[in-house]
Amino acid sequence: MKVSYNWLKQYVDVKLPAQEIADRLTMAGLEVKGSQTIGGDWEGIVIGQMIAVDKHHNADRLSLVTIDLGGEKQETVVCGAPNCAAGIKVAFAPVGSTLINPHTNQPEKLKPAKIRGVVSAGMACSEKELGVSENHEGILVLPPDAPIGKPLNEYLGDTIFNFEVTPNRPDCLSIIGLAREIAVLTGTNLHLPDLIYPESDRSITQDATVEILDPDLCPRYCASLITGVKIAESPEWLKKWLLSYGMRPINNIVDITNFVMLEWGQPLHAFDFTKLTGRGIVVRRARREEKITSLDGVERQLARDMLVIADKEQAVAVAGIMGGANSEVSDDTTSILLESASFKPTSVHYTGRILGMPSEACVRFERSLSPELTIPALKRATKLIAELGGGQAAKGIIDVYPGKQERKSVRITTAETKRVLGVEFTVDEVAATLNSLGFECQPNVSTGSVIAKAPYWRSDISIPVDLVEEVARVRSYDRIPTTLLAEPIPKHDPAPITGFKRKMRQALAGYGFQEIASYSMVGMDSLTRLSPQSKKPQPLPVRISNPMTIDQEYLRPTLRGNLLAALSVNRAFLEDGLRLFEAGKVYLPKDADLPDEPDMLCGAIAGRRGERWWQGDGEPVDFFDAKGIVEGLLAQFNTTARFDPANDESLHPARQAAVTIGGKQVGVVGELHPAVAGHFELPGGVYLFELNLPALVLHTGFMMYQPIPKFPATIRDIALVVDVTVPHQKIVDIVRAVSLVIDVSLFDVYAGEQVPAGKKSLAYRLTFQSPNRTLTDEEVNRVQQQILNRLVAEVDASLRG
Amino acid sequence: MIQRLEGLNQNALRELDAIKDTPTLEQWRIRYLGRKSELTGMLRGLADLPLEERKNAGAFANRIKAGLESAFEQKNGALKAESQSQVLRTGEAEAAHGDITLPGRPCPSGRLHPIMETYREICDIFVSLGFQIVESNDVELDYYNFEALNIPAEHPARDSMSTFWVDYENDRGERTMLLRTHTTCVSARVIHTMKPPIRVIAPGHVFRYEATDATHLPMFNQVDGLAVDKGITMADLKGVFYEFARRFYGPERRVRFRCDYFPFVEPGVEVAVECAVCHGGGCRLCGSSGWIEIAGAGMTHPKVLERGGIDPNEYTSFAFGIGVDRIPMLRYGIDDMRLFFGNDLRFLKQF
């Protein structure tokens, strides 16, 4: 909310610099998010009066103007403005002052100038040159009472604060509310405007009626009636304040309702009284299919639970949101029925949201304005309309108040201030602070308590801590000491997944992977690309009912789409090898319940094994790189997995493996299906692995130390010839099942010449060792023969010569 | 005699110093230490001297001989080492790969995402202060995200947290599931499920229905914190944040606590640190205020505790929420948030 410091000064005797005010209010909860200084660079510019305007002897369009600057000082300037006239008061800028160049819009220093042979001592400024508006039609004419010789910034200078008012303080969406805060925080006096105005003899009740049919949505409705009004332009002072807020002046009546709304925070609405059928107001819910044409000329459909202001026949306004065109004040309006009412905040919020019409009024109503505010605002506006619109106010006002509630008192103790803040405020301090804020206080020193009743404008106060905050913020949060938690540290029992995830990520970074992070929301397109046939995933992922874009309509059921997209984005780096991973949640739908959100780890490698280098480029990565990474990761957590054939449709059917631990699949590794690679504009040779971290973490963390062997190991190499279809794993399983074999490692795989067709040769190094003795050659021979026998029997293996 | 020895010694050492190759060194050895050398001759001639003088001169001559021998050994070692390295250098200089300015064999260097690293830094500090990390669902019930935190339907605070809703309605036609708009909902869950004393932090993604631009993303990151115990005060909240700021931003950065409003705390606080660029003077980075907001915080609202089954008359509590994304933005001068999720290696490789 943009607020002029000068306007605030009309209500509070404060002289502090604007920055000081901004700082104090900010610290106390009313944040000033920046401010704009008007006249900060008006150094040297003073108010002067034109005392003589003569024709320039050399130019028709120019005048020679003598300006009185007070104290018998006069200057002569050359002026080309059409509105030069003797007697007017102007802003005089001497040579050397800084002004906005109207052509470049940049500030420039005024240079000495000789215009058509006449030296000009300075100039009379336009609004644009002063930087207060875009107006450059003529020079700025100051009011007749502007004091000659006074520096202009003392007269016209201002600071516009940009307040960010929090939702709990609707009272501060007003000049008076902010002035009240300033008065409290600076210890200065507040002046409220006079609300008394002359009334006619004829009572308002003789001419107008108000009826509330739905008091649950309208706790109070007040109205006044002003007749004999003449619609006209508003006076300068009123227009000035509206403009300072950023509001466009329209006519005196509309401007007054806006002005009073800004001044008091209470939105008002002026009806053309003669346009109200039946001369009465009915406050009711909208009828079925009811429509209203708003002031902007748009016909709007109303819903049954929206509150409207109606006359005896039809809706004339949507309560708290906007007026109707049918009762609008126009140039020939003479009688005004002025509304000052209280509406249920949630109803106004709902209606404003559905109709899509946020307005100044709406913003205020939806934040719990006090029903008590209706009266002062109504009286202030009535008085102004009578004064500025030349009208006559009817006797009395209408006040229908079905929702009156007694304001409750709240008790605060000094002990509570200590309990919450860590510092105790005395009864005197509490009472004095609350008093200054307008609370009615009953202090009791012996019980260390204050019973406080909030002023009507503070609808946000309901429990003792609310008062604690008031005391703390007015007395400054700097009063609160700084202590470190003294209590014992609570039992620590973090979920294992948290630390596991971190270690996994660090391990992958160690393997040269770059971590990526991506949105949880994905488009269906990114999901169907994961299928070689572009099928939709089943079950359908969790859908967002109001996505920002079609690319963010679903919650990702897999990390793959985003990871492959990232790979694709970076495919220029394939030459040097790409290693990317993401660890994050996927979202798996559950019926009528929150989705499952397991943490997954997905990695991809592509391109070469290493960066290009001058001693030769790395080989392209293959399936065994990906598998090796998974094996290495698992080994870091002291676990090993089985790799069995699998059928993940995104992966190459023959080059993929399910990662299984303890009979449970915890992940998959494989080459990306060529069709899927194509969908992501990736070349072939992309390898992917995916691990389900919550499933995996169950198999980590248990580890027992193995003693270092005391007796020597015996090593034997054997080469086997088997059918090409016999998997290596099967041979390992057979060999490992024999006692005294502690390790078996494959060191060669060969098929081709010297090996029969349909066969392959596998060479293994076997390690034999006993924990309690040195093995003899005979023993090892025996065991090795046993192994060979089994291999012959189970996989039809033969020893290669 | 002694004078002669002294002169001989000095000459020998001076000559030795100037020697640059092994053959010259050998000549030197023969001249000064050889069987026919002057020194050897003098040692032989000692026998002719009177007893007293013989004793002194003998000791002196032997000392000089030992000194020269040791100097010879040292010189000999140095010359050998020099000639060996000469040989090594010569061999290498002739090889194409001898240029040590050639690039080293690339060692894969992976990196973690800057946002994730920021999470880690924040969490590590709070863990060291006794806070435990809890993680929870991104998809949350309206109850924990809003109702439990004093934000009922139609509350104006909901406007500032535009919500993504999950496409699901219950039997009464109400949307009950949403993407959490803040991690404070994790604190709400903790209040409902854990018994005091409690000290937790909840890192995680949060989501708001906002158009994407350089400073707004529909998904961003927060760390929420909560402490519940008997005797916890706002002074403790201040202490925890001073400690956090001291460790995270360094001891010289000032911290500011100002009144602010959040529906789930009372009193409410905005925590800010002095701007690193202007040190409080005001600049473009901090929006001329001189301060950079790092967290919203406050004393947990009694109703929030009560709703979760914790007696607010017995226990007090503070809560805070730290915005994560702005931290690396300010630290590294990143002016566009979208870079974080664009996953361009040219960006990510810099961290």
Short mmCIF file of C-alpha atoms in Angstrom, two decimals, chain A residues 471-611:
data_model
loop_
_atom_site.label_atom_id
_atom_site.label_comp_id
_atom_site.label_asym_id
_atom_site.label_seq_id
_atom_site.Cartn_x
_atom_site.Cartn_y
_atom_site.Cartn_z
CA VAL A 471 4.07 -5.37 24.26
CA ALA A 472 7.13 -6.96 22.65
CA ARG A 473 6.78 -5.26 19.29
CA VAL A 474 6.07 -1.79 20.66
CA ARG A 475 8.86 -2.07 23.22
CA SER A 476 11.06 -3.62 20.50
CA TYR A 477 12.17 -7.19 19.93
CA ASP A 478 15.64 -5.96 20.74
CA ARG A 479 14.61 -6.11 24.41
CA ILE A 480 14.42 -9.89 24.17
CA PRO A 481 17.65 -11.54 25.31
CA THR A 482 19.56 -14.21 23.41
CA THR A 483 19.86 -17.62 25.04
CA LEU A 484 20.73 -21.04 23.72
CA LEU A 485 18.31 -23.87 24.34
CA ALA A 486 19.11 -24.98 27.87
CA GLU A 487 16.93 -28.08 27.92
CA PRO A 488 18.48 -31.52 27.33
CA ILE A 489 18.61 -32.60 23.69
CA PRO A 490 15.57 -34.76 22.92
CA LYS A 491 15.98 -38.38 21.91
CA HIS A 492 17.46 -38.58 18.45
CA ASP A 493 15.98 -41.19 16.19
CA PRO A 494 16.24 -40.10 12.57
CA ALA A 495 14.92 -42.29 9.77
CA PRO A 496 17.79 -44.34 8.28
CA ILE A 497 16.83 -43.25 4.76
CA THR A 498 17.93 -39.66 5.45
CA GLY A 499 21.56 -40.49 6.06
CA PHE A 500 21.54 -43.30 3.49
CA LYS A 501 20.37 -40.97 0.75
CA ARG A 502 23.13 -38.52 1.53
CA LYS A 503 25.85 -41.21 1.48
CA MET A 504 24.54 -42.63 -1.80
CA ARG A 505 24.64 -39.21 -3.41
CA GLN A 506 28.15 -38.56 -2.17
CA ALA A 507 29.30 -41.96 -3.44
CA LEU A 508 27.92 -41.22 -6.88
CA ALA A 509 29.60 -37.83 -6.95
CA GLY A 510 32.78 -39.74 -6.16
CA TYR A 511 32.13 -41.89 -9.23
CA GLY A 512 32.09 -38.75 -11.31
CA PHE A 513 28.34 -38.23 -11.49
CA GLN A 514 26.76 -34.79 -11.63
CA GLU A 515 23.68 -34.50 -9.46
CA ILE A 516 20.66 -32.87 -11.05
CA ALA A 517 17.40 -31.65 -9.53
CA SER A 518 14.14 -31.48 -11.40
CA TYR A 519 10.49 -30.67 -10.95
CA SER A 520 8.19 -33.15 -9.30
CA MET A 521 5.56 -32.18 -11.85
CA VAL A 522 5.85 -33.63 -15.34
CA GLY A 523 3.79 -33.75 -18.49
CA MET A 524 2.15 -36.89 -19.82
CA ASP A 525 4.31 -36.45 -22.89
CA SER A 526 7.50 -37.00 -20.88
CA LEU A 527 5.99 -40.21 -19.45
CA THR A 528 4.76 -41.73 -22.71
CA ARG A 529 8.22 -41.19 -24.18
CA LEU A 530 9.48 -43.77 -21.71
CA SER A 531 7.49 -46.42 -23.53
CA PRO A 532 8.81 -47.73 -26.86
CA GLN A 533 5.22 -47.72 -28.13
CA SER A 534 4.46 -44.34 -26.49
CA LYS A 535 1.89 -45.92 -24.18
CA LYS A 536 0.54 -44.08 -21.17
CA PRO A 537 1.86 -45.38 -17.85
CA GLN A 538 -0.38 -47.68 -15.84
CA PRO A 539 -1.71 -46.93 -13.31
CA LEU A 540 -2.13 -43.28 -14.31
CA PRO A 541 0.07 -41.02 -12.16
CA VAL A 542 -1.28 -38.55 -9.61
CA ARG A 543 -2.89 -35.66 -11.48
CA ILE A 544 -2.96 -32.02 -10.42
CA SER A 545 -6.36 -30.49 -10.95
CA ASN A 546 -5.01 -26.99 -11.60
CA PRO A 547 -1.65 -27.41 -13.33
CA MET A 548 0.29 -24.29 -14.38
CA THR A 549 1.06 -25.83 -17.77
CA ILE A 550 0.45 -29.11 -19.54
CA ASP A 551 4.12 -29.93 -18.90
CA GLN A 552 3.42 -29.95 -15.18
CA GLU A 553 0.14 -31.80 -15.00
CA TYR A 554 1.22 -35.00 -13.24
CA LEU A 555 3.38 -35.93 -10.29
CA ARG A 556 6.23 -38.00 -11.61
CA PRO A 557 5.93 -41.74 -10.99
CA THR A 558 9.57 -42.13 -12.07
CA LEU A 559 12.73 -40.05 -12.19
CA ARG A 560 13.61 -41.37 -15.64
CA GLY A 561 11.83 -38.81 -17.82
CA ASN A 562 13.51 -35.79 -16.22
CA LEU A 563 16.89 -37.50 -16.11
CA LEU A 564 16.77 -38.42 -19.79
CA ALA A 565 15.59 -34.92 -20.63
CA ALA A 566 18.61 -33.55 -18.73
CA LEU A 567 20.85 -35.96 -20.63
CA SER A 568 19.33 -34.70 -23.84
CA VAL A 569 19.84 -31.04 -22.85
CA ASN A 570 23.51 -31.79 -22.30
CA ARG A 571 24.10 -34.10 -25.23
CA ALA A 572 26.72 -31.71 -26.59
CA PHE A 573 28.96 -33.15 -23.87
CA LEU A 574 28.55 -36.78 -24.93
CA GLU A 575 32.06 -36.69 -26.42
CA ASP A 576 33.47 -36.40 -22.94
CA GLY A 577 31.09 -38.89 -21.40
CA LEU A 578 27.99 -37.97 -19.40
CA ARG A 579 27.20 -39.21 -15.93
CA LEU A 580 24.09 -37.76 -14.33
CA PHE A 581 21.91 -38.80 -11.43
CA GLU A 582 19.00 -37.57 -9.41
CA ALA A 583 17.88 -38.72 -5.99
CA GLY A 584 14.33 -37.74 -5.23
CA LYS A 585 10.77 -38.69 -4.61
CA VAL A 586 8.44 -40.36 -7.01
CA TYR A 587 4.70 -40.35 -6.44
CA LEU A 588 2.74 -43.55 -6.66
CA PRO A 589 -1.04 -43.16 -6.49
CA LYS A 590 -3.04 -44.89 -3.79
CA ASP A 591 -6.77 -45.11 -3.74
CA ALA A 592 -8.35 -42.26 -1.75
CA ASP A 593 -5.18 -41.67 0.19
CA LEU A 594 -1.96 -39.70 0.01
CA PRO A 595 0.34 -41.21 -2.59
CA ASP A 596 3.37 -43.30 -1.68
CA GLU A 597 6.46 -41.18 -2.05
CA PRO A 598 9.51 -43.46 -2.06
CA ASP A 599 12.93 -41.90 -2.57
CA MET A 600 14.45 -43.23 -5.76
CA LEU A 601 17.92 -42.95 -7.16
CA CYS A 602 18.24 -42.87 -10.91
CA GLY A 603 21.51 -42.56 -12.80
CA ALA A 604 22.43 -42.55 -16.44
CA ILE A 605 25.71 -42.83 -18.31
CA ALA A 606 26.36 -42.25 -21.96
CA GLY A 607 29.16 -41.46 -24.35
CA ARG A 608 32.73 -42.24 -23.44
CA ARG A 609 34.17 -43.65 -20.27
CA GLY A 610 36.21 -40.51 -19.74
CA GLU A 611 36.87 -37.09 -21.12
#
